[in-house]
XYZ file of C-alpha atoms in Angstrom:
609
model
C -20.340 31.147 20.554
C -17.066 32.953 20.262
C -13.594 32.174 19.093
C -11.316 34.062 21.485
C -9.365 30.938 22.506
C -10.137 28.717 19.516
C -12.722 26.702 21.435
C -15.356 27.328 18.932
C -16.140 29.552 16.225
C -17.384 32.876 15.538
C -19.051 34.675 18.423
C -18.109 38.239 18.122
C -20.391 39.457 20.871
C -18.524 40.346 24.024
C -20.674 41.443 26.896
C -21.374 40.966 30.559
C -24.745 40.049 32.005
C -27.306 42.808 31.852
C -29.734 43.063 34.731
C -33.249 43.972 33.634
C -34.539 45.706 36.746
C -37.220 47.428 34.691
C -38.213 47.475 31.013
C -35.641 49.393 29.020
C -33.897 49.678 25.686
C -30.766 47.535 25.569
C -28.212 47.137 22.783
C -25.899 44.257 23.645
C -23.907 44.462 20.425
C -22.125 46.426 19.088
C -20.762 48.481 21.905
C -20.048 52.107 21.116
C -16.632 52.766 19.586
C -16.684 49.233 18.142
C -14.218 48.564 15.298
C -14.609 46.023 12.505
C -13.429 45.348 8.959
C -16.849 43.971 7.911
C -18.941 45.735 5.278
C -22.045 45.494 7.447
C -22.949 44.828 11.062
C -25.974 43.583 13.000
C -27.406 45.232 16.100
C -28.452 42.843 18.855
C -30.730 44.035 21.608
C -34.182 44.248 23.113
C -36.835 46.710 24.262
C -40.381 46.410 25.660
C -42.696 45.007 22.941
C -44.914 48.073 22.879
C -43.917 50.822 20.471
C -41.308 50.829 17.726
C -37.551 50.646 17.854
C -35.887 52.883 15.298
C -32.266 52.848 14.199
C -31.311 56.046 12.406
C -35.038 56.810 12.146
C -35.748 53.493 10.401
C -38.246 51.100 12.085
C -36.830 47.605 12.585
C -38.394 44.150 12.932
C -38.670 42.596 16.381
C -39.705 39.281 17.890
C -42.848 38.912 19.996
C -40.783 39.500 23.120
C -39.260 42.649 21.638
C -35.834 41.347 20.624
C -34.082 42.571 17.469
C -30.977 41.953 15.309
C -31.152 43.988 12.076
C -28.098 44.518 9.866
C -26.845 47.841 8.495
C -24.168 48.607 5.888
C -20.977 50.333 6.988
C -18.986 52.925 5.141
C -15.250 53.182 5.659
C -14.417 55.193 8.744
C -16.869 56.281 11.419
C -20.532 55.253 11.298
C -22.916 56.873 13.785
C -26.136 55.131 14.801
C -29.009 56.396 16.926
C -31.184 53.686 18.496
C -34.509 54.973 19.837
C -37.450 53.440 21.695
C -40.105 55.860 22.906
C -38.249 58.350 25.131
C -35.004 56.319 25.315
C -32.106 56.907 22.955
C -28.651 55.327 22.557
C -25.761 56.656 20.471
C -23.389 54.047 19.043
C -20.301 54.646 16.920
C -18.921 51.850 14.728
C -15.678 52.313 12.804
C -15.086 50.262 9.688
C -11.376 49.714 9.203
C -9.755 49.679 5.798
C -8.057 46.311 5.266
C -6.475 47.335 1.973
C -2.870 48.481 2.361
C -2.563 52.245 2.345
C -0.302 53.658 -0.331
C 2.366 55.908 1.158
C 2.449 59.567 0.263
C 5.708 60.690 -1.264
C 9.036 58.926 -1.075
C 8.350 56.117 1.402
C 7.458 52.467 1.818
C 4.107 51.633 3.374
C 4.353 50.872 7.078
C 5.073 47.192 7.880
C 4.941 46.250 4.191
C 8.461 44.892 3.747
C 8.703 41.097 3.604
C 10.135 38.771 4.759
C 9.136 40.332 8.054
C 10.868 37.724 10.242
C 14.250 35.999 10.267
C 14.200 33.126 7.781
C 16.531 30.265 6.930
C 16.260 28.127 3.808
C 18.133 25.367 2.022
C 20.412 26.127 -0.925
C 18.440 26.127 -4.166
C 15.205 27.409 -2.627
C 13.434 30.547 -3.783
C 13.049 33.516 -1.445
C 10.646 36.277 -2.434
C 10.617 39.893 -1.318
C 7.736 42.349 -1.416
C 6.998 45.953 -0.554
C 4.236 48.507 -0.951
C 5.378 51.781 -2.473
C 3.966 54.601 -4.627
C 3.037 53.686 -8.219
C 5.594 54.285 -10.975
C 8.509 53.877 -8.586
C 11.608 51.744 -9.032
C 11.929 49.253 -6.188
C 14.744 46.792 -5.550
C 16.391 44.766 -2.803
C 20.098 44.407 -2.179
C 21.199 41.190 -0.499
C 24.857 40.214 -0.095
C 25.993 42.354 -3.038
C 23.211 41.088 -5.293
C 20.383 43.344 -6.440
C 16.896 41.923 -6.973
C 14.425 44.058 -8.917
C 10.874 44.150 -7.507
C 8.183 44.472 -10.166
C 4.666 45.928 -9.919
C 2.119 43.139 -9.497
C -1.191 42.628 -11.335
C -4.534 42.487 -9.558
C -4.959 39.484 -7.273
C -7.924 37.705 -5.699
C -8.335 38.166 -1.955
C -9.680 35.237 0.034
C -12.084 35.810 2.920
C -11.386 34.314 6.332
C -12.482 30.783 7.190
C -15.429 32.247 9.097
C -16.962 33.281 5.785
C -17.927 29.649 5.184
C -20.324 29.975 8.112
C -22.258 32.774 6.454
C -22.124 31.471 2.864
C -19.987 34.445 1.796
C -16.716 32.653 1.140
C -16.137 33.704 -2.466
C -12.871 35.488 -3.328
C -13.027 39.071 -4.492
C -10.652 41.160 -6.525
C -8.222 43.386 -4.694
C -6.212 46.122 -6.298
C -2.476 45.466 -6.257
C -1.524 49.030 -7.103
C 1.625 49.800 -5.194
C 2.636 46.204 -4.516
C 6.081 45.196 -5.752
C 7.520 41.667 -5.646
C 10.634 39.831 -6.742
C 12.374 36.523 -6.006
C 15.852 35.029 -5.938
C 17.101 31.465 -5.900
C 19.635 30.858 -3.161
C 22.742 29.557 -4.844
C 23.525 25.869 -4.546
C 26.742 25.065 -2.656
C 28.196 23.170 -5.585
C 31.108 23.894 -7.966
C 28.746 23.429 -10.912
C 27.254 26.796 -10.054
C 29.111 29.907 -11.076
C 28.976 31.623 -7.726
C 27.965 31.187 -4.137
C 26.799 33.740 -1.671
C 28.963 33.352 1.423
C 28.841 35.825 4.235
C 28.611 39.234 2.593
C 30.664 38.295 -0.449
C 30.216 36.409 -3.704
C 32.877 33.737 -3.961
C 33.207 32.330 -7.475
C 33.146 28.585 -7.822
C 33.156 28.067 -4.056
C 31.668 25.279 -1.992
C 30.383 25.762 1.534
C 32.855 23.934 3.788
C 31.384 21.191 5.964
C 32.513 23.161 8.991
C 30.187 26.026 8.093
C 26.824 25.460 9.748
C 24.948 28.151 7.895
C 25.570 31.263 5.813
C 24.281 34.571 7.174
C 23.260 36.941 4.394
C 22.140 39.640 6.805
C 19.203 41.987 6.385
C 17.922 42.785 2.902
C 18.191 46.472 2.030
C 15.101 47.803 0.230
C 15.652 50.708 -2.162
C 12.984 53.026 -3.548
C 13.551 55.575 -6.315
C 10.857 58.082 -7.294
C 11.148 61.306 -9.261
C 14.918 61.194 -9.133
C 15.109 60.713 -5.364
C 16.159 57.518 -3.574
C 15.749 56.097 -0.083
C 17.026 52.863 1.439
C 15.346 50.968 4.269
C 16.501 47.705 5.900
C 14.125 44.790 6.139
C 13.045 43.544 9.556
C 14.237 39.975 9.072
C 17.641 38.427 8.399
C 18.176 35.714 5.792
C 20.350 32.650 6.213
C 21.279 29.681 4.048
C 21.446 26.383 5.876
C 24.256 23.941 5.228
C 22.883 20.598 4.045
C 25.849 18.906 5.687
C 25.011 20.226 9.150
C 21.251 20.570 9.462
C 20.022 20.727 13.072
C 17.817 17.991 14.521
C 14.832 18.848 16.700
C 12.961 16.748 19.246
C 9.339 17.301 20.330
C 9.261 18.101 24.051
C 5.493 18.390 24.638
C 3.000 15.535 24.828
C 1.464 16.434 21.480
C 3.427 18.723 19.170
C 1.207 20.779 16.863
C 2.317 20.187 13.263
C 1.033 22.647 10.644
C 1.133 23.207 6.893
C 2.916 26.543 7.282
C 4.807 28.798 9.703
C 1.967 30.359 11.702
C -1.233 29.429 13.510
C -3.167 30.527 10.411
C -2.094 27.306 8.690
C -3.952 24.005 8.935
C -3.129 21.376 11.512
C -1.635 17.997 10.634
C -1.418 14.862 12.779
C 0.116 15.909 16.128
C 3.635 14.607 16.725
C 4.074 12.423 19.841
C 6.553 13.516 22.471
C 10.070 12.394 21.563
C 9.591 12.655 17.788
C 12.811 13.672 16.043
C 13.161 15.369 12.673
C 15.718 17.337 10.710
C 15.121 21.077 10.506
C 15.136 22.200 6.860
C 13.981 25.775 7.325
C 13.112 28.475 9.839
C 10.750 31.424 9.845
C 10.564 33.476 13.001
C 9.909 31.005 15.832
C 8.714 28.272 13.466
C 10.737 25.279 12.254
C 10.169 23.393 9.013
C 10.713 19.676 9.501
C 12.122 17.318 6.898
C 8.775 15.683 6.078
C 7.186 19.045 5.222
C 5.350 20.111 8.374
C 6.056 23.192 10.498
C 6.176 23.285 14.290
C 6.679 26.064 16.803
C 10.211 25.969 18.203
C 8.811 26.367 21.743
C 7.504 22.794 21.468
C 10.906 21.378 20.560
C 14.563 21.353 21.534
C 17.613 21.105 19.290
C 19.799 18.028 19.830
C 23.448 19.140 19.495
C 25.500 16.896 17.207
C 22.556 14.648 16.253
C 22.519 13.271 12.714
C 19.360 13.380 10.549
C 16.943 10.775 11.934
C 16.519 7.720 9.718
C 15.239 4.304 10.722
C 14.501 0.874 9.375
C 11.513 -1.154 10.524
C 11.346 -4.926 10.638
C 8.686 -6.985 12.361
C 5.550 -5.260 13.623
C 4.016 -6.587 16.817
C 0.678 -6.325 18.549
C -0.903 -6.898 21.927
C -4.608 -7.385 22.490
C -5.862 -5.811 25.716
C -9.444 -5.919 27.075
C -10.596 -2.682 25.399
C -7.850 -1.865 22.953
C -5.486 -3.380 20.421
C -1.978 -1.924 20.523
C 0.170 -2.169 17.425
C 3.870 -1.902 18.229
C 6.392 -0.502 15.738
C 9.993 -1.000 16.966
C 12.149 1.780 15.470
C 15.738 2.908 15.805
C 14.720 6.516 16.420
C 11.315 8.231 16.914
C 10.326 9.652 13.507
C 7.396 11.840 12.380
C 4.090 10.075 11.750
C 0.677 10.894 10.314
C -2.723 9.206 10.584
C -5.483 9.175 7.998
C -8.884 7.668 8.675
C -11.154 6.541 5.867
C -14.201 4.335 5.449
C -13.413 1.115 7.366
C -9.647 1.769 7.379
C -6.969 3.659 9.277
C -3.619 4.401 7.671
C -0.429 5.209 9.574
C 2.513 6.724 7.692
C 6.070 6.650 9.069
C 8.485 9.184 7.593
C 12.255 8.808 7.245
C 11.619 5.071 7.448
C 12.617 2.144 5.225
C 10.945 -1.236 5.604
C 12.829 -4.480 6.090
C 9.594 -6.120 7.118
C 9.070 -9.800 6.387
C 6.845 -10.944 9.257
C 3.815 -9.381 10.955
C 1.752 -11.371 13.435
C -1.883 -10.373 13.824
C -4.330 -12.963 15.156
C -8.084 -12.626 14.818
C -8.901 -9.281 16.389
C -12.255 -7.733 17.376
C -11.382 -4.601 15.408
C -8.824 -5.344 12.664
C -9.486 -7.665 9.752
C -6.092 -7.256 8.067
C -2.925 -5.150 8.197
C -1.234 -4.186 4.913
C 1.914 -2.168 4.333
C 3.617 -0.435 1.419
C 6.878 1.432 0.889
C 5.364 4.500 -0.790
C 8.644 6.354 -1.299
C 12.219 5.389 -0.420
C 11.786 7.057 2.988
C 8.062 6.677 3.668
C 6.201 3.543 4.802
C 2.418 3.304 5.027
C 0.574 0.768 7.188
C -3.138 0.317 6.470
C -5.433 -1.250 9.049
C -8.487 -2.713 7.362
C -11.250 -2.732 9.957
C -14.172 -5.078 10.462
C -16.691 -2.262 10.826
C -16.913 1.238 9.417
C -17.313 2.989 12.770
C -14.020 3.726 14.522
C -13.953 4.406 18.276
C -10.764 6.331 18.784
C -7.003 5.975 18.715
C -3.905 7.194 20.544
C -0.277 7.528 19.456
C 2.746 7.533 21.734
C 6.426 6.708 21.805
C 7.758 4.299 24.405
C 11.444 5.061 23.994
C 12.020 4.539 20.275
C 9.023 2.235 19.861
C 5.864 3.726 18.364
C 2.619 2.432 19.884
C -0.697 2.893 18.076
C -3.641 2.053 20.332
C -6.918 1.311 18.517
C -9.975 1.262 20.763
C -12.469 -1.573 20.552
C -16.213 -0.898 20.180
C -17.898 -0.242 23.548
C -19.787 -3.117 25.092
C -23.521 -2.927 24.451
C -25.968 -3.056 27.351
C -28.473 -5.919 27.319
C -31.445 -4.220 28.911
C -34.117 -2.369 26.934
C -34.819 -0.129 29.895
C -31.146 0.879 30.191
C -29.933 0.865 26.568
C -26.881 2.988 27.388
C -25.613 0.786 30.228
C -21.816 0.341 29.958
C -21.504 3.508 27.863
C -19.415 6.385 29.189
C -20.181 9.800 27.700
C -18.283 13.036 28.277
C -20.441 16.173 28.216
C -18.714 19.527 27.843
C -20.837 22.603 28.649
C -19.050 25.184 26.514
C -17.335 28.246 28.022
C -17.671 29.123 31.731
C -16.196 31.579 34.197
C -14.806 34.647 32.488
C -15.270 32.931 29.105
C -18.892 33.924 28.587
C -19.368 32.860 24.981
C -22.023 34.582 22.905
C -24.821 36.746 24.249
C -28.528 36.919 23.563
C -30.392 40.175 22.950
C -31.180 40.548 26.673
C -27.565 40.004 27.745
C -28.219 36.387 28.768
C -24.933 34.546 28.283
C -24.206 31.420 26.313
C -22.133 29.862 29.109
C -25.227 29.799 31.341
C -27.636 28.216 28.884
C -24.943 25.697 27.855
C -24.746 24.521 31.468
C -28.519 24.358 31.907
C -29.047 22.175 28.825
C -25.985 20.024 29.575
C -27.348 19.175 33.014
C -30.733 18.304 31.515
C -28.986 16.117 28.943
C -26.892 14.480 31.654
C -30.055 13.565 33.572
C -31.630 12.045 30.448
C -28.513 9.989 29.724
C -28.347 8.753 33.318
C -31.942 7.529 33.026
C -30.836 5.491 30.016
C -28.033 3.877 32.011
C -25.052 5.861 30.739
C -22.107 6.938 32.859
C -21.729 10.683 32.337
C -18.608 12.768 32.971
C -19.040 16.566 32.912
C -16.117 18.888 32.175
C -17.776 21.453 34.468
C -20.863 21.440 36.690
C -20.901 25.093 37.681
C -19.842 28.486 36.356
C -16.095 28.000 36.446
C -13.388 28.422 33.879
C -11.995 25.219 32.391
C -9.226 25.633 29.843
C -9.364 24.021 26.423
C -6.364 21.881 27.322
C -8.112 20.669 30.488
C -11.267 19.796 28.546
C -9.257 17.850 25.987
C -7.362 16.082 28.770
C -10.628 14.918 30.346
C -11.642 13.256 27.077
C -8.221 11.647 26.645
C -8.128 10.384 30.226
C -11.729 9.182 30.465
C -11.736 7.515 27.018
C -15.532 7.714 26.697
C -17.591 6.028 24.018
C -18.359 9.517 22.666
C -17.782 13.143 23.708
C -20.229 15.994 23.109
C -19.532 19.694 23.541
C -22.716 21.745 24.031
C -22.873 25.274 22.638
C -25.226 27.939 21.317
C -24.359 29.953 18.266
C -23.767 33.497 17.083
C -22.440 35.081 13.896
C -19.521 37.125 12.622
C -20.151 40.873 12.333
C -21.393 40.676 8.743
C -23.751 37.737 9.330
C -27.498 38.056 8.803
C -28.638 37.522 12.386
C -32.326 38.049 11.586
C -32.424 35.199 9.074
C -29.769 32.783 10.369
C -31.018 30.149 12.768
C -30.950 26.414 13.294
C -29.255 23.385 14.828
C -25.694 22.621 13.683
C -23.035 19.977 14.276
C -19.246 20.122 13.943
C -16.757 17.272 13.572
C -13.042 16.903 12.791
C -11.936 13.263 12.733
C -13.760 10.959 10.282
C -14.645 8.668 13.212
C -17.047 11.422 14.391
C -18.677 12.141 11.023
C -21.404 9.516 11.209
C -22.351 10.626 14.727
C -22.518 14.272 13.600
C -24.736 13.493 10.611
C -27.013 11.214 12.646
C -27.567 13.689 15.491
C -28.094 16.558 13.057
C -30.816 14.685 11.162
C -32.406 13.254 14.303
C -32.770 16.528 16.198
C -33.882 18.532 13.163
C -36.526 15.934 12.272
C -37.844 15.187 15.745
C -37.951 18.775 17.013
C -38.883 20.390 13.716
C -35.944 22.773 14.048
C -34.270 24.431 11.060
C -30.928 22.937 10.020
C -27.911 25.212 10.092
C -25.747 22.422 8.706
C -22.951 19.926 9.359
C -19.412 21.302 9.288
C -15.924 19.843 9.334
C -14.204 22.237 11.716
C -10.841 22.314 13.426
C -12.077 23.048 16.959
C -10.429 22.223 20.264
C -13.346 20.023 21.342
C -13.616 18.159 18.037
C -9.865 17.437 17.806
C -9.449 14.739 20.501
C -8.803 11.443 18.726
C -9.377 9.205 21.756
C -13.144 9.052 21.045
C -15.664 10.272 18.457
C -16.003 13.920 19.496
C -18.724 16.239 18.215
C -19.608 19.843 18.995
C -23.324 20.722 18.910
C -24.706 24.213 18.274
C -28.250 23.971 19.607
C -29.494 27.298 18.254
C -28.577 30.927 17.660
C -28.332 33.362 20.538
C -28.191 36.121 17.916
C -31.525 35.292 16.273
C -34.387 37.096 18.085
C -37.002 34.386 17.517
C -34.733 31.398 18.128
C -33.343 33.015 21.269
C -36.840 32.794 22.778
C -36.729 29.019 22.195
C -33.195 28.776 23.542
C -34.173 30.258 26.932
C -37.570 28.527 27.179
C -37.348 25.838 29.935
C -39.783 23.518 28.141
C -37.854 23.798 24.880
C -34.616 23.122 26.740
C -36.081 19.885 28.124
C -37.245 18.858 24.648
C -33.786 19.508 23.239
C -32.055 17.473 25.962
C -34.501 14.591 25.489
C -34.091 14.616 21.686
C -30.287 14.563 21.876
C -30.347 11.708 24.417
C -32.700 9.680 22.225
C -30.596 10.466 19.174
C -27.486 9.187 20.935
C -29.310 5.991 21.874
C -30.505 5.395 18.326
C -27.049 6.083 16.933
C -25.436 3.479 19.184
C -28.042 0.985 17.997
C -27.327 1.853 14.362
C -23.574 1.191 14.594
C -23.666 -2.110 16.492
């Protein structure tokens, strides 16, 4: 499968369906003029079984049906490949891009190498670092508000591969030359008379304090200076730098249903517990369009609004209430203002942390509950309260967070009701099935050009039929070849609140994966409530079908992220493996796979009663 919209992972094969009117040589991937930064690449395609297929005059291995996916090393720059089968020949050019920064020639900074690259704002006392790439043996410095910061040459550093490297077992760091990289840092002066000076505007004012009326201090753009062989150039940075006033920090409010909180100021950083709509937090830093919130997380400013004149949100919490509904227990936290929260699931417990909150709690009522055995709380820091729900059973069935005004509501779902008939063991169970991709989102491709979206739908319908026989209620996110957005798929799970949700996919590899040798069934989970289901289905299918195991992965995917139910993404096999692809498209094997998954689901429900 592919990762164009973050739905799933790593499919790098982009192709449209290929009609096989008559036997012919087909290379589905890579297309000619393909560009990659990988050190090697696999060729995916097919040809009639008779005769050899040669790539650059080298015979390659093929499956019984004639499919192939050999890998070849790439040199930097252009790589020309000739693929031949009998009297057919294809020319394919693959360009390997150099990911190492190019050292400039002569008196110049490397293109786009000056950082910070975006406007940033920080609190007084924080460190801001600057970097540039320039010729070796140069003198590099930055001038900021009449201060000069020397940038020093940096020693060799380790370069980390992308997250996708974990999927190919090649996730070890490797050394990268730092020749030409210069870095230096400065501490923004504290607005306090104890410090000798304070940067204010474009001047240094000795012994000054930022007046309360000053919202922030604009230091302007840093000016980078490079001196080499007696010649000097100056180049402005692309981002401005500001110092925020602690006395007048802005307050933001989340305006979307689920604000995406992250560990850093870009989508490259890991996700944290989403912030419910209405959450308020003080902004303690900015970087481009990202805001740093007072409890440490970052959020995109497009998901928030600034509340003019609002003071930093702080709340006390007193009694905690609850209401027991037919299928859910709602815990009610009355607050003075909606504050940031985080959730952490563990074995037989769920912990909720409230930030910018101080407890005045003396009484909590919680009668005997079908889910919760006990509720404990602790003031972990002066402004952070943690509530721990000790649960009666290890398996958790989903939760939702929302603000009703200033009151936080945590809804914990009860276990689904078990059917009483042996013939219909899944009666009363609702299951959401998500056939991955669809419409213009084709997913991965097999060596013949057969698309993942199509086989996902075929197997999902077979699985649906098996689950219906067992008495389950099944909701499909799509039943034909149409595009359904990731947000729409997630919304279906949140609205339907099924017992479990399964997303059905078939796999592929990054460019440098070994497509000939990589095969197998794999499962992906995100919330701990889905871990047991992922492990169980992985072991059940591998054992009962005799399939190789690709593995079980924690993965931050759109269809594993819904917290309303245990949600698992299944990779049933590799489209990019010539032999496994023949199983993937075999109607009898598809039926066996659907039957095995349905039986595995049934056995898992029995195991967690």
